[in-house]
CSV table of C-alpha atoms and ligand atoms in Angstrom, one decimal:
chain,number,residue,atom,x,y,z
A,215,MET,CA,36.8,-39.5,30.4
A,216,SER,CA,37.1,-37.9,33.5
A,217,ARG,CA,34.1,-37.0,35.1
A,218,VAL,CA,34.9,-33.1,34.5
A,219,GLY,CA,35.6,-33.8,30.9
A,220,ARG,CA,32.1,-35.2,30.4
A,221,PHE,CA,31.0,-32.5,32.3
A,222,PHE,CA,32.7,-29.9,30.2
A,223,SER,CA,31.5,-32.2,27.0
A,224,HIS,CA,27.9,-32.3,28.4
A,225,TRP,CA,28.3,-28.4,28.5
A,226,THR,CA,29.3,-27.7,25.4
A,227,LEU,CA,26.6,-29.8,23.8
A,228,GLY,CA,24.0,-28.1,25.7
A,229,LEU,CA,25.8,-24.3,24.6
A,230,VAL,CA,25.4,-25.6,21.1
A,231,LEU,CA,21.9,-26.7,21.2
A,232,ALA,CA,21.2,-22.9,22.6
A,233,PHE,CA,22.5,-22.1,20.7
A,234,VAL,CA,20.9,-23.5,17.3
A,235,LEU,CA,17.6,-22.9,19.0
A,236,CYS,CA,17.9,-19.4,19.3
A,237,ALA,CA,19.5,-18.7,15.5
A,238,GLY,CA,16.4,-21.0,14.6
A,239,SER,CA,14.5,-18.4,16.6
A,240,VAL,CA,15.9,-15.6,15.4
A,241,PHE,CA,12.9,-16.3,12.1
A,242,ALA,CA,10.5,-17.5,14.0
A,243,LYS,CA,7.9,-14.9,11.9
A,244,THR,CA,8.4,-13.2,8.6
A,245,ASN,CA,5.9,-10.3,8.6
A,246,VAL,CA,5.7,-8.1,5.6
A,247,ILE,CA,3.2,-4.8,6.1
A,248,LEU,CA,2.2,-3.0,2.5
A,249,VAL,CA,1.3,0.7,3.2
A,250,VAL,CA,-0.4,1.8,-0.5
A,251,VAL,CA,-1.2,6.2,-0.8
A,252,ASP,CA,-2.8,5.5,-3.3
A,253,GLY,CA,-2.1,8.2,-5.7
A,254,GLY,CA,0.8,10.1,-4.0
A,255,GLY,CA,3.1,10.1,-5.7
A,256,TYR,CA,7.0,12.9,-4.4
A,257,GLY,CA,4.7,15.0,-5.1
A,258,ALA,CA,1.8,13.8,-2.5
A,259,TYR,CA,4.7,13.8,0.4
A,260,ARG,CA,6.4,16.3,0.3
A,261,VAL,CA,2.9,18.5,0.3
A,262,ALA,CA,2.2,16.3,3.2
A,263,SER,CA,5.0,16.4,4.9
A,264,GLN,CA,6.0,20.3,4.6
A,265,PHE,CA,2.2,20.6,5.6
A,266,ARG,CA,2.4,18.3,8.9
A,267,THR,CA,6.5,19.3,9.8
A,268,GLY,CA,7.4,23.0,7.4
A,269,GLU,CA,10.3,20.9,6.2
A,270,ASP,CA,10.3,19.1,2.7
A,271,ARG,CA,11.8,15.6,3.9
A,272,GLY,CA,10.0,16.5,7.6
A,273,LEU,CA,9.1,13.3,8.8
A,274,PRO,CA,11.4,10.1,10.1
A,275,PHE,CA,10.9,7.9,6.9
A,276,MET,CA,12.0,10.6,4.7
A,277,LYS,CA,14.9,11.3,7.0
A,278,GLY,CA,16.2,7.9,7.0
A,279,GLU,CA,16.3,7.7,10.9
A,280,ASN,CA,15.9,4.5,12.5
A,281,GLY,CA,17.0,2.7,9.6
A,282,TRP,CA,14.8,3.3,6.9
A,283,ARG,CA,15.8,3.1,3.6
A,284,GLU,CA,14.4,4.9,0.5
A,285,PHE,CA,14.3,4.5,-3.5
A,286,GLY,CA,12.1,5.4,-5.8
A,287,CYS,CA,9.5,3.1,-7.8
A,288,THR,CA,8.1,3.6,-11.4
A,289,THR,CA,5.2,2.0,-11.8
A,290,TYR,CA,4.0,1.7,-15.6
A,291,SER,CA,1.8,-0.6,-16.8
A,292,LEU,CA,2.0,-2.8,-20.1
A,293,SER,CA,-0.5,-0.2,-21.4
A,294,GLY,CA,2.6,2.4,-21.4
A,295,VAL,CA,4.4,0.4,-22.9
A,296,VAL,CA,5.9,1.6,-26.3
A,297,GLN,CA,6.6,0.1,-29.0
A,298,HIS,CA,9.3,-0.4,-30.9
A,299,SER,CA,8.1,0.3,-34.3
A,300,GLN,CA,6.7,3.9,-32.5
A,301,PHE,CA,10.5,4.3,-30.9
A,302,GLU,CA,12.0,4.7,-34.5
A,303,GLU,CA,8.3,7.0,-35.7
A,304,ASN,CA,8.8,8.7,-32.5
A,305,ALA,CA,11.9,10.9,-31.9
A,306,GLY,CA,13.1,12.1,-28.9
A,307,PRO,CA,11.4,12.4,-25.6
A,308,GLN,CA,9.2,10.5,-26.5
A,309,LYS,CA,12.3,7.7,-27.6
A,310,THR,CA,12.2,7.8,-23.2
A,311,SER,CA,9.5,5.6,-22.6
A,312,TYR,CA,9.4,2.8,-20.6
A,313,SER,CA,10.0,-0.3,-22.1
A,314,GLU,CA,8.9,-3.7,-20.9
A,315,ASP,CA,12.1,-5.7,-18.7
A,316,GLY,CA,10.6,-2.4,-16.6
A,317,SER,CA,13.7,-0.1,-17.1
A,318,TYR,CA,13.5,3.4,-18.4
A,319,ASP,CA,16.5,5.7,-19.5
A,320,PRO,CA,16.8,8.3,-16.7
A,321,ALA,CA,19.2,11.0,-18.6
A,322,THR,CA,16.4,11.6,-21.3
A,323,HIS,CA,12.9,11.0,-19.7
A,324,TRP,CA,13.5,14.4,-17.5
A,325,VAL,CA,13.7,16.6,-20.9
A,326,ASP,CA,10.1,16.6,-21.2
A,327,PHE,CA,7.6,18.3,-19.0
A,328,ARG,CA,4.9,15.9,-20.2
A,329,THR,CA,6.9,12.3,-20.9
A,330,HIS,CA,5.6,11.3,-17.5
A,331,MET,CA,2.4,11.8,-18.4
A,332,LYS,CA,1.8,9.5,-21.8
A,333,ASN,CA,0.0,6.0,-20.7
A,334,ALA,CA,0.5,6.0,-17.6
A,335,THR,CA,-0.9,3.0,-15.7
A,336,ASP,CA,-3.7,3.2,-13.7
A,337,SER,CA,-4.4,0.7,-10.0
A,338,ALA,CA,-5.2,-2.6,-11.2
A,339,ALA,CA,-2.3,-2.5,-13.4
A,340,SER,CA,0.0,-1.8,-10.4
A,341,SER,CA,-1.3,-3.3,-8.0
A,342,THR,CA,-0.8,-6.5,-9.7
A,343,ALA,CA,2.4,-5.5,-9.9
A,344,LEU,CA,2.9,-5.0,-6.6
A,345,ASN,CA,1.3,-8.7,-5.3
A,346,THR,CA,2.1,-10.8,-8.4
A,347,GLY,CA,5.7,-9.3,-9.5
A,348,VAL,CA,4.7,-9.3,-13.0
A,349,LYS,CA,3.5,-6.3,-15.5
A,350,THR,CA,-0.2,-6.6,-17.1
A,351,LYS,CA,-2.6,-4.0,-19.3
A,352,ASN,CA,-5.3,-1.7,-17.2
A,353,GLY,CA,-7.9,-2.2,-15.8
A,354,ARG,CA,-6.8,-6.5,-15.2
A,355,VAL,CA,-6.4,-7.0,-11.4
A,356,ASN,CA,-4.1,-9.8,-11.3
A,357,PHE,CA,-4.3,-11.6,-15.2
A,358,ASP,CA,-1.4,-11.2,-17.4
A,359,LYS,CA,-0.9,-10.0,-21.1
A,360,ASN,CA,-2.2,-13.2,-22.1
A,361,ASP,CA,-5.3,-13.3,-20.5
A,362,LYS,CA,-4.2,-15.6,-17.6
A,363,PRO,CA,-4.5,-15.4,-13.5
A,364,ILE,CA,-1.8,-15.4,-11.4
A,365,GLU,CA,-1.1,-15.9,-8.4
A,366,THR,CA,-0.3,-13.2,-6.0
A,367,LEU,CA,1.9,-12.7,-3.0
A,368,ALA,CA,-1.4,-13.1,-0.8
A,369,GLU,CA,-2.3,-16.9,-2.3
A,370,TYR,CA,1.3,-17.8,-2.2
A,371,VAL,CA,1.9,-17.3,1.4
A,372,VAL,CA,-1.4,-18.7,2.7
A,373,LYS,CA,0.2,-21.6,1.0
A,374,ARG,CA,3.0,-21.4,3.2
A,375,GLY,CA,1.4,-21.2,6.6
A,376,PHE,CA,0.6,-17.7,7.3
A,377,ALA,CA,-2.2,-15.1,7.4
A,378,ALA,CA,-3.0,-12.7,4.9
A,379,GLY,CA,-5.5,-9.2,4.4
A,380,ALA,CA,-6.4,-6.7,2.7
A,381,ILE,CA,-7.9,-3.2,4.6
A,382,THR,CA,-8.9,0.7,2.7
A,383,ASN,CA,-10.2,2.9,4.2
A,384,VAL,CA,-12.2,3.5,-0.2
A,385,GLY,CA,-14.8,0.4,-1.4
A,386,ALA,CA,-13.0,-2.9,0.0
A,387,SER,CA,-12.8,-4.5,-3.5
A,388,HIS,CA,-11.6,-2.0,-5.8
A,389,ALA,CA,-8.6,-2.4,-8.1
A,390,THR,CA,-6.0,-1.8,-5.2
A,391,PRO,CA,-7.2,-4.0,-2.0
A,392,ALA,CA,-8.8,-6.3,-4.8
A,393,GLY,CA,-5.0,-7.0,-5.9
A,394,VAL,CA,-4.0,-8.7,-2.8
A,395,ALA,CA,-6.5,-11.9,-2.8
A,396,ALA,CA,-8.6,-11.5,-6.9
A,397,HIS,CA,-9.1,-11.7,-9.8
A,398,ASN,CA,-10.6,-10.5,-12.5
A,399,MET,CA,-10.3,-8.8,-16.1
A,400,LYS,CA,-12.4,-5.8,-15.0
A,401,ARG,CA,-11.8,-3.8,-12.4
A,402,GLY,CA,-14.9,-2.4,-12.2
A,403,GLU,CA,-16.9,-5.9,-11.3
A,404,GLY,CA,-16.6,-5.2,-7.6
A,405,MET,CA,-19.0,-7.0,-6.1
A,406,ASP,CA,-17.6,-10.0,-8.0
A,407,ILE,CA,-13.9,-9.3,-6.5
A,408,TRP,CA,-15.9,-8.7,-4.2
A,409,ARG,CA,-16.4,-12.5,-2.9
A,410,GLU,CA,-13.5,-13.8,-4.7
A,411,MET,CA,-12.1,-11.5,-1.7
A,412,VAL,CA,-14.0,-13.3,1.4
A,413,LYS,CA,-15.1,-16.9,-1.0
A,414,LYS,CA,-11.8,-18.3,-1.2
A,415,ASP,CA,-10.1,-19.0,2.2
A,416,VAL,CA,-6.7,-16.5,1.7
A,417,LEU,CA,-7.6,-13.9,3.5
A,418,SER,CA,-8.1,-13.7,7.1
A,419,VAL,CA,-9.0,-9.5,7.4
A,420,VAL,CA,-11.1,-7.4,5.1
A,421,MET,CA,-12.1,-4.0,5.4
A,422,GLY,CA,-12.9,-1.0,3.9
A,423,ALA,CA,-15.7,1.6,3.0
A,424,SER,CA,-18.2,0.2,1.3
A,425,HIS,CA,-21.5,0.1,3.7
A,426,PRO,CA,-25.0,-0.3,1.9
A,427,TRP,CA,-26.5,0.8,4.8
A,428,TYR,CA,-24.8,4.4,5.0
A,429,ASP,CA,-23.2,7.4,3.0
A,430,SER,CA,-20.4,8.7,2.1
A,431,ASN,CA,-21.6,11.4,5.3
A,432,ALA,CA,-21.6,8.3,7.5
A,433,GLU,CA,-25.3,8.5,7.5
A,434,ARG,CA,-28.2,6.6,7.4
A,435,ARG,CA,-30.0,6.5,4.9
A,436,ASP,CA,-33.8,5.4,4.9
A,437,GLU,CA,-33.1,2.4,2.0
A,438,MET,CA,-30.3,-0.3,1.6
A,439,LYS,CA,-27.6,1.2,-1.5
A,440,ILE,CA,-25.6,-1.6,-1.8
A,441,GLN,CA,-21.8,-0.4,-3.3
A,442,LYS,CA,-19.7,-1.2,-6.1
A,443,TYR,CA,-17.1,-2.3,-3.9
A,444,GLY,CA,-18.3,-3.9,-1.1
A,445,PRO,CA,-20.7,-7.0,-0.9
A,446,SER,CA,-24.0,-7.5,-2.4
A,447,GLU,CA,-27.6,-7.4,-1.9
A,448,HIS,CA,-27.9,-11.1,-1.3
A,449,ALA,CA,-24.1,-11.3,0.8
A,450,TRP,CA,-25.2,-8.1,2.5
A,451,GLY,CA,-28.1,-10.4,4.4
A,452,LYS,CA,-25.5,-13.4,5.2
A,453,ILE,CA,-22.9,-11.6,6.6
A,454,THR,CA,-25.2,-9.7,9.1
A,455,THR,CA,-27.6,-12.3,10.4
A,456,GLU,CA,-25.0,-15.4,9.9
A,457,GLU,CA,-22.6,-15.6,13.2
A,458,LEU,CA,-20.0,-16.7,11.1
A,459,TYR,CA,-20.7,-15.9,7.0
A,460,TYR,CA,-17.8,-18.0,5.6
A,461,GLY,CA,-15.6,-18.1,9.5
A,462,TRP,CA,-16.0,-14.0,9.2
A,463,LYS,CA,-16.7,-11.7,11.8
A,464,PHE,CA,-18.5,-8.6,10.6
A,465,ILE,CA,-18.0,-5.3,12.4
A,466,GLU,CA,-19.6,-2.4,11.5
A,467,LYS,CA,-19.2,0.5,14.1
A,468,ARG,CA,-16.5,2.1,15.1
A,469,GLU,CA,-15.9,0.8,18.3
A,470,ASP,CA,-15.2,-2.7,17.5
A,471,PHE,CA,-12.9,-1.9,15.7
A,472,GLN,CA,-11.0,0.4,18.9
A,473,LYS,CA,-11.9,-2.6,21.1
A,474,ILE,CA,-10.4,-4.8,18.3
A,475,ALA,CA,-7.3,-2.0,18.1
A,476,SER,CA,-7.1,-1.8,21.9
A,477,GLY,CA,-7.0,-5.6,22.6
A,478,GLU,CA,-10.1,-4.9,25.1
A,479,MET,CA,-11.0,-7.9,22.0
A,480,ALA,CA,-10.1,-10.4,21.4
A,481,PRO,CA,-9.3,-10.9,17.8
A,482,PRO,CA,-11.4,-13.8,16.0
A,483,LYS,CA,-9.7,-15.9,13.5
A,484,LYS,CA,-11.3,-13.8,10.5
A,485,LEU,CA,-11.7,-9.9,10.6
A,486,MET,CA,-14.2,-8.9,8.3
A,487,GLY,CA,-14.6,-4.8,8.5
A,488,LEU,CA,-17.1,-2.4,7.5
A,489,PRO,CA,-17.5,1.3,9.0
A,490,GLN,CA,-20.5,2.6,8.6
A,491,VAL,CA,-19.8,4.5,5.4
A,492,SER,CA,-19.9,4.3,2.1
A,493,GLY,CA,-17.4,5.8,-0.2
A,494,THR,CA,-14.4,7.3,1.7
A,495,PHE,CA,-13.9,7.2,5.3
A,496,GLN,CA,-13.6,11.0,5.2
A,497,ALA,CA,-16.6,13.0,5.4
A,498,SER,CA,-17.9,14.6,1.8
A,499,ARG,CA,-19.2,17.4,2.9
A,500,ALA,CA,-18.5,20.4,0.0
A,501,ASP,CA,-16.3,22.8,3.0
A,502,GLU,CA,-16.3,21.0,6.3
A,503,ASN,CA,-12.7,19.2,7.0
A,504,LYS,CA,-14.4,17.2,9.7
A,505,ARG,CA,-14.1,14.0,9.6
A,506,ASN,CA,-17.2,10.9,10.2
A,507,GLU,CA,-16.5,10.4,14.2
A,508,THR,CA,-18.3,7.2,13.8
A,509,VAL,CA,-16.6,5.8,11.9
A,510,PRO,CA,-13.0,4.3,12.5
A,511,THR,CA,-9.6,6.0,11.9
A,512,MET,CA,-7.3,4.4,9.6
A,513,THR,CA,-5.1,3.5,12.8
A,514,GLU,CA,-8.2,1.6,14.2
A,515,CYS,CA,-9.0,-0.2,11.4
A,516,ALA,CA,-4.6,-1.3,10.7
A,517,LEU,CA,-4.2,-1.8,14.5
A,518,ALA,CA,-7.3,-4.3,14.7
A,519,GLY,CA,-6.1,-5.7,11.3
A,520,LEU,CA,-2.5,-6.9,12.7
A,521,ASN,CA,-4.1,-8.0,16.0
A,522,VAL,CA,-6.0,-10.2,14.6
A,523,LEU,CA,-3.2,-11.8,11.5
A,524,ASN,CA,-0.4,-11.2,14.6
A,525,GLN,CA,-2.6,-14.7,16.0
A,526,ASN,CA,-1.1,-16.9,12.6
A,527,GLU,CA,2.3,-18.3,13.9
A,528,LYS,CA,4.0,-17.8,11.0
A,529,GLY,CA,3.4,-14.7,10.4
A,530,PHE,CA,2.1,-12.6,7.5
A,531,TYR,CA,1.2,-10.3,4.7
A,532,VAL,CA,-1.1,-7.7,4.4
A,533,LEU,CA,-1.8,-4.4,2.2
A,534,ILE,CA,-2.8,-1.5,3.6
A,535,GLU,CA,-4.1,1.9,1.4
A,536,SER,CA,-4.7,5.2,1.7
A,537,GLY,CA,-6.6,5.6,-0.6
A,538,ALA,CA,-8.7,8.9,-0.7
A,539,VAL,CA,-5.5,11.1,-2.8
A,540,ASP,CA,-6.0,9.7,-5.7
A,541,GLY,CA,-9.7,10.9,-5.4
A,542,LEU,CA,-8.5,14.4,-4.7
A,543,ALA,CA,-5.6,14.5,-7.1
A,544,HIS,CA,-7.9,13.8,-10.0
A,545,GLY,CA,-10.2,16.6,-8.8
A,546,ASN,CA,-6.8,18.9,-8.6
A,547,LYS,CA,-8.0,19.9,-4.8
A,548,LYS,CA,-5.8,21.6,-2.5
A,549,SER,CA,-8.2,22.0,0.1
A,550,ARG,CA,-7.4,20.7,4.1
A,551,ARG,CA,-8.9,17.2,3.2
A,552,LEU,CA,-5.8,16.3,1.3
A,553,PHE,CA,-3.4,17.0,3.9
A,554,ASP,CA,-6.6,15.4,6.4
A,555,GLU,CA,-5.5,11.9,4.1
A,556,MET,CA,-2.6,12.3,4.4
A,557,ASN,CA,-1.8,12.8,8.3
A,558,GLU,CA,-4.1,9.8,9.5
A,559,PHE,CA,-1.9,8.4,7.1
A,560,PHE,CA,1.1,9.6,8.4
A,561,ASP,CA,-0.2,9.1,12.5
A,562,MET,CA,-1.0,5.6,10.9
A,563,VAL,CA,2.3,4.7,9.9
A,564,ASP,CA,3.3,5.7,13.7
A,565,ALA,CA,1.0,3.6,15.3
A,566,ILE,CA,1.8,1.0,12.9
A,567,CYS,CA,5.8,1.9,14.2
A,568,GLU,CA,5.1,1.5,17.4
A,569,TRP,CA,3.1,-1.5,17.5
A,570,VAL,CA,6.6,-3.4,15.9
A,571,GLU,CA,8.2,-2.6,18.7
A,572,LYS,CA,5.4,-3.7,21.3
A,573,ASN,CA,4.3,-6.8,19.8
A,574,SER,CA,7.0,-7.9,16.9
A,575,SER,CA,10.3,-6.3,16.3
A,576,TRP,CA,12.0,-4.6,13.4
A,577,GLU,CA,13.9,-8.6,12.1
A,578,GLU,CA,10.5,-9.9,11.9
A,579,THR,CA,9.0,-7.6,10.4
A,580,THR,CA,9.2,-5.2,7.7
A,581,LEU,CA,7.6,-2.2,6.5
A,582,VAL,CA,7.1,-0.4,3.1
A,583,LEU,CA,5.5,2.2,2.4
A,584,THR,CA,5.0,3.3,-1.5
A,585,ALA,CA,2.7,4.0,-3.6
A,586,ASP,CA,0.5,2.5,-6.6
A,587,HIS,CA,1.1,5.2,-9.3
A,588,GLU,CA,1.3,9.1,-8.6
A,589,THR,CA,-1.8,11.4,-9.7
A,590,GLY,CA,-2.3,15.1,-10.9
A,591,ALA,CA,1.1,15.6,-11.4
A,592,LEU,CA,1.4,17.3,-8.5
A,593,TRP,CA,5.2,19.2,-8.7
A,594,GLY,CA,5.5,22.8,-8.3
A,595,PRO,CA,3.3,25.9,-9.1
A,596,ASP,CA,5.4,27.3,-11.8
A,597,ALA,CA,7.1,24.0,-13.3
A,598,ASP,CA,6.2,22.6,-16.6
A,599,LYS,CA,7.9,26.0,-17.7
A,600,GLU,CA,10.8,26.7,-19.3
A,601,ALA,CA,13.2,27.3,-16.3
A,602,THR,CA,11.3,26.3,-14.0
A,603,LEU,CA,10.5,22.9,-15.8
A,604,PHE,CA,10.3,20.4,-12.6
A,605,GLN,CA,10.0,23.1,-10.0
A,606,THR,CA,8.5,21.0,-6.8
A,607,PRO,CA,6.4,22.5,-4.7
A,608,ILE,CA,7.6,25.6,-1.5
A,609,GLY,CA,6.4,25.1,1.9
A,610,LYS,CA,4.8,27.3,3.4
A,611,GLY,CA,5.5,26.5,7.4
A,612,LYS,CA,3.7,24.7,9.6
A,613,GLY,CA,-0.2,24.2,8.6
A,614,VAL,CA,0.4,26.0,6.2
A,615,ILE,CA,-0.9,25.1,2.2
A,616,PRO,CA,2.1,24.9,0.7
A,617,GLU,CA,1.7,26.2,-2.7
A,618,MET,CA,1.7,23.9,-5.5
A,619,GLY,CA,0.4,22.7,-9.2
A,620,TYR,CA,-0.9,20.2,-10.6
A,621,PHE,CA,-0.6,19.7,-14.1
A,622,THR,CA,-3.1,16.9,-15.2
A,623,GLY,CA,-6.2,15.5,-14.1
A,624,GLY,CA,-5.1,11.9,-14.8
A,625,HIS,CA,-2.7,9.6,-13.4
A,626,THR,CA,1.2,9.9,-14.7
A,627,ASN,CA,4.4,7.4,-15.2
A,628,ALA,CA,7.0,9.6,-12.2
A,629,PRO,CA,8.5,7.2,-9.8
A,630,VAL,CA,6.9,7.8,-6.3
A,631,PRO,CA,8.5,6.6,-3.3
A,632,PHE,CA,9.5,3.7,-1.7
A,633,PHE,CA,10.2,3.4,2.3
A,634,VAL,CA,11.4,0.1,3.3
A,635,ARG,CA,11.9,-0.1,7.5
A,636,GLY,CA,12.6,-3.6,9.1
A,637,ALA,CA,15.7,-6.4,8.5
A,638,GLY,CA,13.6,-7.9,6.2
A,639,LEU,CA,13.7,-7.4,2.1
A,640,PRO,CA,18.1,-6.2,2.2
A,641,ASN,CA,17.8,-7.8,-1.1
A,642,LEU,CA,15.8,-5.1,-2.8
A,643,GLU,CA,19.5,-3.4,-3.2
A,644,LYS,CA,20.5,-6.0,-5.4
A,645,ARG,CA,17.1,-5.2,-7.8
A,646,VAL,CA,17.6,-1.9,-8.1
A,647,ARG,CA,17.2,-0.5,-11.6
A,648,CYS,CA,18.2,2.1,-12.6
A,649,THR,CA,20.1,5.4,-10.0
A,650,ASP,CA,18.1,8.9,-12.1
A,651,GLU,CA,20.1,11.8,-10.6
A,652,LYS,CA,18.0,13.8,-12.0
A,653,PHE,CA,15.4,12.8,-10.0
A,654,GLY,CA,16.8,12.0,-7.6
A,655,LYS,CA,18.2,15.3,-7.1
A,656,MET,CA,14.0,16.7,-7.6
A,657,TRP,CA,13.0,15.5,-4.9
A,658,GLY,CA,16.6,14.8,-2.5
A,659,PHE,CA,16.5,11.2,-2.5
A,660,ASP,CA,20.0,8.9,-3.6
A,661,GLY,CA,18.0,8.4,-7.2
A,662,ARG,CA,18.1,4.5,-6.8
A,663,ILE,CA,15.1,2.9,-9.0
A,664,LEU,CA,13.0,-0.3,-8.1
A,665,ASP,CA,10.3,-0.2,-10.3
A,666,ASN,CA,6.5,-2.1,-8.7
A,667,THR,CA,7.3,-5.9,-10.0
A,668,ASP,CA,10.3,-5.9,-7.8
A,669,PHE,CA,8.7,-6.4,-4.3
A,670,VAL,CA,6.8,-9.6,-4.5
A,671,PRO,CA,10.2,-11.1,-5.5
A,672,ALA,CA,11.8,-9.5,-2.9
A,673,ALA,CA,8.7,-10.9,-0.2
A,674,LYS,CA,8.8,-13.9,-1.6
A,675,GLU,CA,12.7,-14.5,-0.6
A,676,LEU,CA,12.0,-13.3,3.0
A,677,PHE,CA,8.9,-15.5,3.2
A,678,ASP,CA,11.1,-18.9,1.7
A,679,ARG,CA,13.8,-18.2,5.3
A,680,GLN,CA,11.9,-19.8,6.9
B,1153,LIG,ZN1,-7.2,7.4,-9.6
C-alpha cells in the first residue's frame, strides 16, 4: 500500500472509531424523573391552569410544546376490580368496571357519572403500580395480591449502578414516597417504612416533612413530637448526633437546601432533608395563605436532590411528589392553598426543565408528570346533571378561582394526566391500552390511555439500553 493509501486507511479507521465512541456516548447517562401530584387529576390540573394562565390548557406541557407528549393514565387497584360473578349480577354501567389486565371499555364507561367513583385506588396501591408495574390491593406498599414483596424500579436500577431518590413535600414516608423503596403490607406503618427507606442501601436522597420539633406552621414546639411518617425517637437521636447516620448527610434549614440546589454547597453522597415543619410544607393556618418562609420550596428540594443524584455516572431514577393536593381535595377545598400548591408544582416543573438543559439533556433525561389518582371528582359546578353530565371546570381568568365542583370526599378511578418530555420512553406509544375519545374530548387531548403499570416496564427498557 502506498504511503498515501496507508495514511487514508488510518484516517478512515480513526473516523470509524470516533463515530463509535460518539454513538456510545449518546446514552452516557439515563435519568428518569417521575413527578406525582397526589390526588391531581384532570380537574386539578385544569383549574390550576385556568388560575395560573387564564387558559384551560395554558402550560407548555399541556400545549404539546418543547416535545411534550400527553396520555391519560388509569390508576385503579385490584380493590377496584369487579369479579366476574358480579358482572353477571349487575347489569348496566357496572359492566364498565376495570379488569385485572389493565383495561376498561371507554364506550360504556362515561355513561353513569358515578362509575369512576366506585372502588377507587388509594395512594399505596397506585404508588406500588407506578414503582413496580404490578397492580395490588389498597393499603399495600410493594406487596402483591399474594402477599409477596415486589422489587421496585429504584431497587432494579440501583442494582445496575444507577442512583435513586424519593422527595415529597408531605410526610417523608407516607404511601407515595414509600413506594419508591419500602415494602409493607400496611401503609400506616410509617416509622417502619422510614427505617426501610433509609437503612437499605437503595436511596441516595430522602426528603419530606416530618420534623419532630416543628409544627405544621413551622413553629418550634416546646416538646418533641414524633411524626408517624418519619424517623422514630431513637432514629432521630442518631440522625442529629452522628456525623453520618448510615452515610446520610442530614439537613433541615432552608438555606442548606438552597445552597445545595444552587451549587454553592457541594452535594453530599447521600442527602436526608427534613425541613423544619410537620405535615405539609405549606402553612396550615386557617385563613392565611402565606407559605412557611423557613421551609424550602418544592423547587429548592427538587434541585438539591437532582444535584445529589446527578453525581452518579450512569444516571438516576427519582420520584418527586407534590403531596398536598390530595388532602385539599378530600376536604373539597377551593381555597388559595390548592392553587398555591399547584403553582409550586408548575414552578418546579419549569425549574427541572432548566436544570435538565443546563446539567443534562433531553436525550439523557426523561421527565414525567402525572398523579397517583384523582381525588374529589373535581368537575364543573353543574356536573352530574342530565344536560351537563361531565361538565368541566369553567375558567374565570388569570388569578381568579374557577367555577368548579367536587362530587366526592374520596378518591376516584378517573384517568389522570400523564405528560412526558425527553427522548426517553419512546416505547410508551406502543403500550397505549385504548383510545377513549369521549374522555379525551372532555379534557382536550387525543384520548390515548395508558395504565399506571405501564411506566415501569417502559422505564426499565430505557435503563437497560446502557
Ligand atoms: Zn387521598
